[in-house]
Amino acid sequence: MSKRPADPPVSPGSGLKNRSRETADDDADKTQYPPEMGEFEDNYEDEFEEEEEVLEAGDEDDEEGGAEIGGKSGGGGESMEIDQQVYMPSRRVLGKDEILEPDPTAYHMLHSMNVNWPCLSFDVLQDGLGDERRAYPQTVYLVAGTQAVRAKDNEVTVMKLSGLQRMQQFNNRTAKEEDEDEDDDASDTEDDPILESRSLQCPTTTNRIRASPHAHHAASMAETGDVYIWDLSPHYRSLESPGTAIPASANKPTATLKMHKHVEGYAIDWSSNPRDVMGRIATGDNSGKIFISTRKEGGTWATDSSPLKGHTGSIEELQWSPNERHVFASASSDGTVKIYDARAQTKKHQLSVDVSSSDVNVASWCRAVPHLLATGADDGVWGVWDLRTFPNTLKGEHVSATASFTFHQQPITSVEFHPTEDSIVSVASADSTITLWDLSVELDDEESKDTGGVEDVPPQLLFVHYHKDVKEVHWQKQAPGVVIGTGGDGFSVFKTISV
């Protein structure tokens, strides 16, 4: 089942993936960002001014009335009534004359970036800057696919976001505090964040894009049903070493896989198993078919002649097991999650569990504890499942989620386990929020009962971040706690004080 409206968007800020494109009045949902939020400065403005539109969060000429970087309020100097109560975006829509400002004391880092065309999907690229990075400024490499009004304007973009500073209130600390915290001695600079990008030609809208865990390659599902393989190495090197030339041939897909025969799809995932370092992907389409494709010596790709079947609805998500080479999970609009073994001669699933009475949009396999799988559905419910209970369905027994949450009241558009913490999960919803959760919080914990006066807040909810029309969220695995989201208003990069 396709999750894009028949008519194309009429503006870069229009809706993205998911049937929940209908949003509240745009004029009633303008976001004003505080002075502490950095805006992106393009070092290659003359060369790439057509590729990326930079959001000047502090431009006093901004039509939304942003504040100056120096901390002075923009606009005509009229007094403004400020409501400092906790605002829950998922529970109330902003009024016509209301604006929403994030609390700067809740973030270690917060940046926003606008682009020419909305991105349905993106992924974080592995970089050579080291793991466990905690010092500021931070740097993030991304690959994203666009949803342009005209098909010929679409592209796959490789981005480098550098100079990501922490919030100002954390810059004024003593040397002793610096030493005791996270080795943030480089965070005193006042330089603005910088956006650099390289674009590859893409003939149509990208429904989903995923970066290879083994190399600077990506695979994307197009709305035409084709699967494109991209070699991003030249573009990454160009961003890493400015001045490096990119051959014209590198700006096109290295391979186009057509096994889905023009049936649109959204599900795609790379195997992370070391034995699949050459490249192995699973892809699923709206007809319920799943194909396995493997890269051979010389760069060619081979796809299994017959698909894996079993779902009665569209395949919405595929996730390879982090520890079993041939095992993967699929989530579908038929409300089930199924476990497959790619070696099975029958081409059918081994296990199936009823997860939701609505579409299961997204899933995430826990890397830290491989028997845990998180799912998110169209009814706004997301949960965590213990895969060790799935075989009970073969005995006719009912299987329930280990944890299930109904906090969100609109479709879940993205869910992802923290890369190293088995209890931390990020969730994105069509209610324009990114929420962070800690499943280890006990219900009887006295401290967890304090919800700031807001009702119906689960104690496991750590943080709520507003991001208009958010569609996908990922952790930066090499920089603990850094979260990136994409939506109708571009990208946001943040790190909270709670994770």
Tab-separated table of N, CA, C and O in Angstrom, residues 209-277:
chain	number	residue	atom	x	y	z
A	209	ILE	N	16.202	5.191	1.775
A	209	ILE	CA	17.617	5.045	1.447
A	209	ILE	C	18.354	4.534	2.675
A	209	ILE	O	18.069	4.955	3.805
A	210	ARG	N	19.276	3.613	2.450
A	210	ARG	CA	20.062	3.048	3.538
A	210	ARG	C	21.530	2.963	3.131
A	210	ARG	O	21.859	2.559	2.010
A	211	ALA	N	22.406	3.344	4.064
A	211	ALA	CA	23.845	3.295	3.837
A	211	ALA	C	24.386	1.930	4.224
A	211	ALA	O	23.952	1.331	5.211
A	212	SER	N	25.349	1.445	3.452
A	212	SER	CA	25.976	0.167	3.760
A	212	SER	C	26.795	0.276	5.036
A	212	SER	O	27.493	1.279	5.248
A	213	PRO	N	26.768	-0.744	5.890
A	213	PRO	CA	27.603	-0.726	7.098
A	213	PRO	C	29.048	-1.097	6.807
A	213	PRO	O	29.894	-1.005	7.688
A	214	HIS	N	29.349	-1.489	5.571
A	214	HIS	CA	30.684	-1.971	5.239
A	214	HIS	C	31.512	-0.981	4.427
A	214	HIS	O	32.734	-1.034	4.455
A	215	ALA	N	30.864	-0.102	3.664
A	215	ALA	CA	31.583	0.820	2.786
A	215	ALA	C	30.703	2.031	2.531
A	215	ALA	O	29.539	2.074	2.950
A	216	HIS	N	31.257	3.027	1.843
A	216	HIS	CA	30.493	4.228	1.517
A	216	HIS	C	29.640	3.972	0.275
A	216	HIS	O	29.820	4.589	-0.787
A	217	HIS	N	28.705	3.054	0.435
A	217	HIS	CA	27.710	2.756	-0.583
A	217	HIS	C	26.320	2.941	0.033
A	217	HIS	O	26.163	2.889	1.258
A	218	ALA	N	25.342	3.145	-0.819
A	218	ALA	CA	23.962	3.262	-0.361
A	218	ALA	C	23.058	2.552	-1.356
A	218	ALA	O	23.395	2.400	-2.532
A	219	ALA	N	21.917	2.109	-0.877
A	219	ALA	CA	20.880	1.518	-1.719
A	219	ALA	C	19.581	2.257	-1.451
A	219	ALA	O	19.269	2.588	-0.304
A	220	SER	N	18.829	2.547	-2.514
A	220	SER	CA	17.592	3.307	-2.349
A	220	SER	C	16.446	2.638	-3.085
A	220	SER	O	16.624	2.037	-4.146
A	221	MET	N	15.252	2.750	-2.490
A	221	MET	CA	14.013	2.302	-3.115
A	221	MET	C	13.351	3.516	-3.750
A	221	MET	O	13.041	4.500	-3.067
A	222	ALA	N	13.131	3.441	-5.064
A	222	ALA	CA	12.501	4.541	-5.781
A	222	ALA	C	11.000	4.316	-5.879
A	222	ALA	O	10.514	3.181	-5.814
A	223	GLU	N	10.251	5.405	-6.085
A	223	GLU	CA	8.804	5.265	-6.198
A	223	GLU	C	8.401	4.505	-7.455
A	223	GLU	O	7.271	4.036	-7.574
A	224	THR	N	9.334	4.341	-8.394
A	224	THR	CA	9.066	3.572	-9.609
A	224	THR	C	9.175	2.072	-9.378
A	224	THR	O	8.848	1.276	-10.260
A	225	GLY	N	9.669	1.665	-8.210
A	225	GLY	CA	9.889	0.261	-7.920
A	225	GLY	C	11.307	-0.201	-8.171
A	225	GLY	O	11.671	-1.322	-7.805
A	226	ASP	N	12.121	0.645	-8.805
A	226	ASP	CA	13.518	0.289	-9.041
A	226	ASP	C	14.333	0.441	-7.762
A	226	ASP	O	14.010	1.260	-6.885
A	227	VAL	N	15.408	-0.342	-7.676
A	227	VAL	CA	16.356	-0.244	-6.574
A	227	VAL	C	17.677	0.253	-7.137
A	227	VAL	O	18.230	-0.350	-8.061
A	228	TYR	N	18.175	1.376	-6.599
A	228	TYR	CA	19.421	1.964	-7.083
A	228	TYR	C	20.545	1.695	-6.081
A	228	TYR	O	20.351	1.799	-4.862
A	229	ILE	N	21.708	1.366	-6.624
A	229	ILE	CA	22.917	1.207	-5.813
A	229	ILE	C	23.842	2.386	-6.115
A	229	ILE	O	24.101	2.699	-7.280
A	230	TRP	N	24.319	3.041	-5.064
A	230	TRP	CA	25.130	4.249	-5.214
A	230	TRP	C	26.505	4.052	-4.585
A	230	TRP	O	26.606	3.551	-3.460
A	231	ASP	N	27.535	4.464	-5.299
A	231	ASP	CA	28.892	4.506	-4.744
A	231	ASP	C	29.155	5.946	-4.307
A	231	ASP	O	29.313	6.844	-5.142
A	232	LEU	N	29.179	6.160	-3.009
A	232	LEU	CA	29.335	7.513	-2.461
A	232	LEU	C	30.784	7.847	-2.120
A	232	LEU	O	31.054	8.938	-1.605
A	233	SER	N	31.707	6.934	-2.406
A	233	SER	CA	33.107	7.134	-2.017
A	233	SER	C	33.696	8.424	-2.567
A	233	SER	O	34.346	9.182	-1.818
A	234	PRO	N	33.541	8.738	-3.875
A	234	PRO	CA	34.125	9.987	-4.388
A	234	PRO	C	33.552	11.231	-3.729
A	234	PRO	O	34.266	12.209	-3.494
A	235	HIS	N	32.280	11.195	-3.404
A	235	HIS	CA	31.625	12.361	-2.803
A	235	HIS	C	32.037	12.521	-1.349
A	235	HIS	O	32.242	13.652	-0.871
A	236	TYR	N	32.183	11.398	-0.651
A	236	TYR	CA	32.677	11.465	0.725
A	236	TYR	C	34.103	12.014	0.752
A	236	TYR	O	34.421	12.879	1.575
A	237	ARG	N	34.961	11.527	-0.155
A	237	ARG	CA	36.347	12.012	-0.196
A	237	ARG	C	36.403	13.490	-0.539
A	237	ARG	O	37.249	14.229	-0.024
A	238	SER	N	35.478	13.927	-1.391
A	238	SER	CA	35.442	15.340	-1.768
A	238	SER	C	35.084	16.224	-0.587
A	238	SER	O	35.603	17.342	-0.447
A	239	LEU	N	34.199	15.735	0.283
A	239	LEU	CA	33.839	16.495	1.473
A	239	LEU	C	34.925	16.416	2.538
A	239	LEU	O	35.159	17.382	3.275
A	240	GLU	N	35.582	15.272	2.598
A	240	GLU	CA	36.643	15.080	3.576
A	240	GLU	C	37.882	15.875	3.202
A	240	GLU	O	38.571	16.428	4.074
A	241	SER	N	38.185	15.957	1.896
A	241	SER	CA	39.353	16.685	1.392
A	241	SER	C	38.890	17.635	0.293
A	241	SER	O	38.871	17.262	-0.889
A	242	PRO	N	38.461	18.855	0.641
A	242	PRO	CA	37.954	19.801	-0.357
A	242	PRO	C	38.937	19.981	-1.511
A	242	PRO	O	40.140	20.055	-1.318
A	243	GLY	N	38.383	20.019	-2.708
A	243	GLY	CA	39.212	20.137	-3.903
A	243	GLY	C	39.358	18.831	-4.650
A	243	GLY	O	39.787	18.816	-5.814
A	244	THR	N	39.021	17.722	-4.000
A	244	THR	CA	39.087	16.424	-4.656
A	244	THR	C	38.042	16.357	-5.766
A	244	THR	O	36.864	16.626	-5.541
A	245	ALA	N	38.470	16.009	-6.957
A	245	ALA	CA	37.576	15.988	-8.110
A	245	ALA	C	36.657	14.768	-8.070
A	245	ALA	O	37.052	13.684	-7.628
A	246	ILE	N	35.427	14.964	-8.536
A	246	ILE	CA	34.449	13.882	-8.645
A	246	ILE	C	34.190	13.630	-10.127
A	246	ILE	O	33.687	14.516	-10.822
A	247	PRO	N	34.521	12.462	-10.641
A	247	PRO	CA	34.250	12.193	-12.062
A	247	PRO	C	32.755	12.214	-12.349
A	247	PRO	O	31.948	11.843	-11.501
A	248	ALA	N	32.383	12.641	-13.547
A	248	ALA	CA	30.971	12.749	-13.913
A	248	ALA	C	30.261	11.406	-13.817
A	248	ALA	O	29.076	11.337	-13.462
A	249	SER	N	30.983	10.330	-14.098
A	249	SER	CA	30.380	9.000	-14.059
A	249	SER	C	29.972	8.591	-12.653
A	249	SER	O	29.138	7.694	-12.479
A	250	ALA	N	30.550	9.242	-11.628
A	250	ALA	CA	30.239	8.889	-10.237
A	250	ALA	C	28.921	9.474	-9.769
A	250	ALA	O	28.462	9.151	-8.669
A	251	ASN	N	28.295	10.331	-10.566
A	251	ASN	CA	27.059	10.986	-10.162
A	251	ASN	C	25.813	10.243	-10.607
A	251	ASN	O	24.712	10.792	-10.607
A	252	LYS	N	25.979	8.984	-11.015
A	252	LYS	CA	24.849	8.148	-11.408
A	252	LYS	C	24.912	6.828	-10.648
A	252	LYS	O	25.962	6.450	-10.142
A	253	PRO	N	23.800	6.092	-10.571
A	253	PRO	CA	23.826	4.797	-9.880
A	253	PRO	C	24.811	3.836	-10.528
A	253	PRO	O	24.974	3.826	-11.754
A	254	THR	N	25.465	3.029	-9.712
A	254	THR	CA	26.366	2.007	-10.243
A	254	THR	C	25.601	0.782	-10.706
A	254	THR	O	26.115	-0.031	-11.480
A	255	ALA	N	24.372	0.622	-10.222
A	255	ALA	CA	23.533	-0.502	-10.633
A	255	ALA	C	22.071	-0.141	-10.410
A	255	ALA	O	21.740	0.623	-9.497
A	256	THR	N	21.206	-0.685	-11.252
A	256	THR	CA	19.761	-0.523	-11.109
A	256	THR	C	19.125	-1.908	-11.122
A	256	THR	O	19.277	-2.652	-12.095
A	257	LEU	N	18.442	-2.257	-10.037
A	257	LEU	CA	17.828	-3.581	-9.895
A	257	LEU	C	16.327	-3.454	-10.134
A	257	LEU	O	15.666	-2.615	-9.514
A	258	LYS	N	15.796	-4.294	-11.016
A	258	LYS	CA	14.413	-4.150	-11.459
A	258	LYS	C	13.541	-5.362	-11.127
A	258	LYS	O	12.513	-5.583	-11.757
A	259	MET	N	13.930	-6.132	-10.098
A	259	MET	CA	13.173	-7.355	-9.795
A	259	MET	C	11.754	-7.075	-9.302
A	259	MET	O	10.879	-7.952	-9.359
A	260	HIS	N	11.483	-5.850	-8.809
A	260	HIS	CA	10.136	-5.537	-8.311
A	260	HIS	C	9.170	-5.153	-9.431
A	260	HIS	O	7.969	-4.958	-9.170
A	261	LYS	N	9.688	-5.034	-10.663
A	261	LYS	CA	8.858	-4.835	-11.852
A	261	LYS	C	7.881	-3.667	-11.698
A	261	LYS	O	6.672	-3.806	-11.913
A	262	HIS	N	8.439	-2.542	-11.298
A	262	HIS	CA	7.693	-1.277	-11.212
A	262	HIS	C	6.614	-1.268	-10.130
A	262	HIS	O	5.704	-0.431	-10.159
A	263	VAL	N	6.715	-2.185	-9.167
A	263	VAL	CA	5.829	-2.133	-7.994
A	263	VAL	C	6.538	-1.319	-6.911
A	263	VAL	O	7.649	-1.660	-6.503
A	264	GLU	N	5.917	-0.261	-6.464
A	264	GLU	CA	6.537	0.641	-5.486
A	264	GLU	C	6.771	-0.068	-4.156
A	264	GLU	O	6.031	-0.978	-3.767
A	265	GLY	N	7.815	0.356	-3.454
A	265	GLY	CA	8.114	-0.217	-2.154
A	265	GLY	C	8.852	0.756	-1.262
A	265	GLY	O	9.372	1.778	-1.722
A	266	TYR	N	8.902	0.423	0.031
A	266	TYR	CA	9.565	1.278	1.023
A	266	TYR	C	10.605	0.532	1.858
A	266	TYR	O	11.400	1.164	2.548
A	267	ALA	N	10.585	-0.788	1.826
A	267	ALA	CA	11.419	-1.567	2.750
A	267	ALA	C	12.750	-1.933	2.106
A	267	ALA	O	12.791	-2.488	1.003
A	268	ILE	N	13.842	-1.641	2.806
A	268	ILE	CA	15.173	-1.991	2.316
A	268	ILE	C	16.142	-2.009	3.490
A	268	ILE	O	16.039	-1.185	4.403
A	269	ASP	N	17.070	-2.970	3.494
A	269	ASP	CA	18.065	-3.034	4.563
A	269	ASP	C	19.286	-3.806	4.077
A	269	ASP	O	19.170	-4.756	3.302
A	270	TRP	N	20.468	-3.389	4.548
A	270	TRP	CA	21.725	-4.067	4.271
A	270	TRP	C	22.025	-5.071	5.381
A	270	TRP	O	21.801	-4.784	6.565
A	271	SER	N	22.573	-6.204	5.004
A	271	SER	CA	23.079	-7.136	6.006
A	271	SER	C	24.369	-6.569	6.592
A	271	SER	O	25.260	-6.130	5.860
A	272	SER	N	24.464	-6.587	7.927
A	272	SER	CA	25.661	-6.080	8.597
A	272	SER	C	26.656	-7.188	8.917
A	272	SER	O	27.712	-6.925	9.494
A	273	ASN	N	26.343	-8.430	8.533
A	273	ASN	CA	27.228	-9.545	8.829
A	273	ASN	C	28.562	-9.384	8.115
A	273	ASN	O	28.596	-9.034	6.926
A	274	PRO	N	29.676	-9.616	8.797
A	274	PRO	CA	30.994	-9.441	8.170
A	274	PRO	C	31.191	-10.285	6.918
A	274	PRO	O	31.969	-9.914	6.029
A	275	ARG	N	30.500	-11.408	6.814
A	275	ARG	CA	30.636	-12.263	5.638
A	275	ARG	C	29.917	-11.680	4.419
A	275	ARG	O	30.098	-12.156	3.295
A	276	ASP	N	29.118	-10.630	4.653
A	276	ASP	CA	28.417	-9.966	3.556
A	276	ASP	C	29.042	-8.617	3.237
A	276	ASP	O	28.356	-7.680	2.814
A	277	VAL	N	30.354	-8.520	3.417
A	277	VAL	CA	31.034	-7.248	3.222
A	277	VAL	C	30.947	-6.771	1.773
A	277	VAL	O	30.985	-5.569	1.491
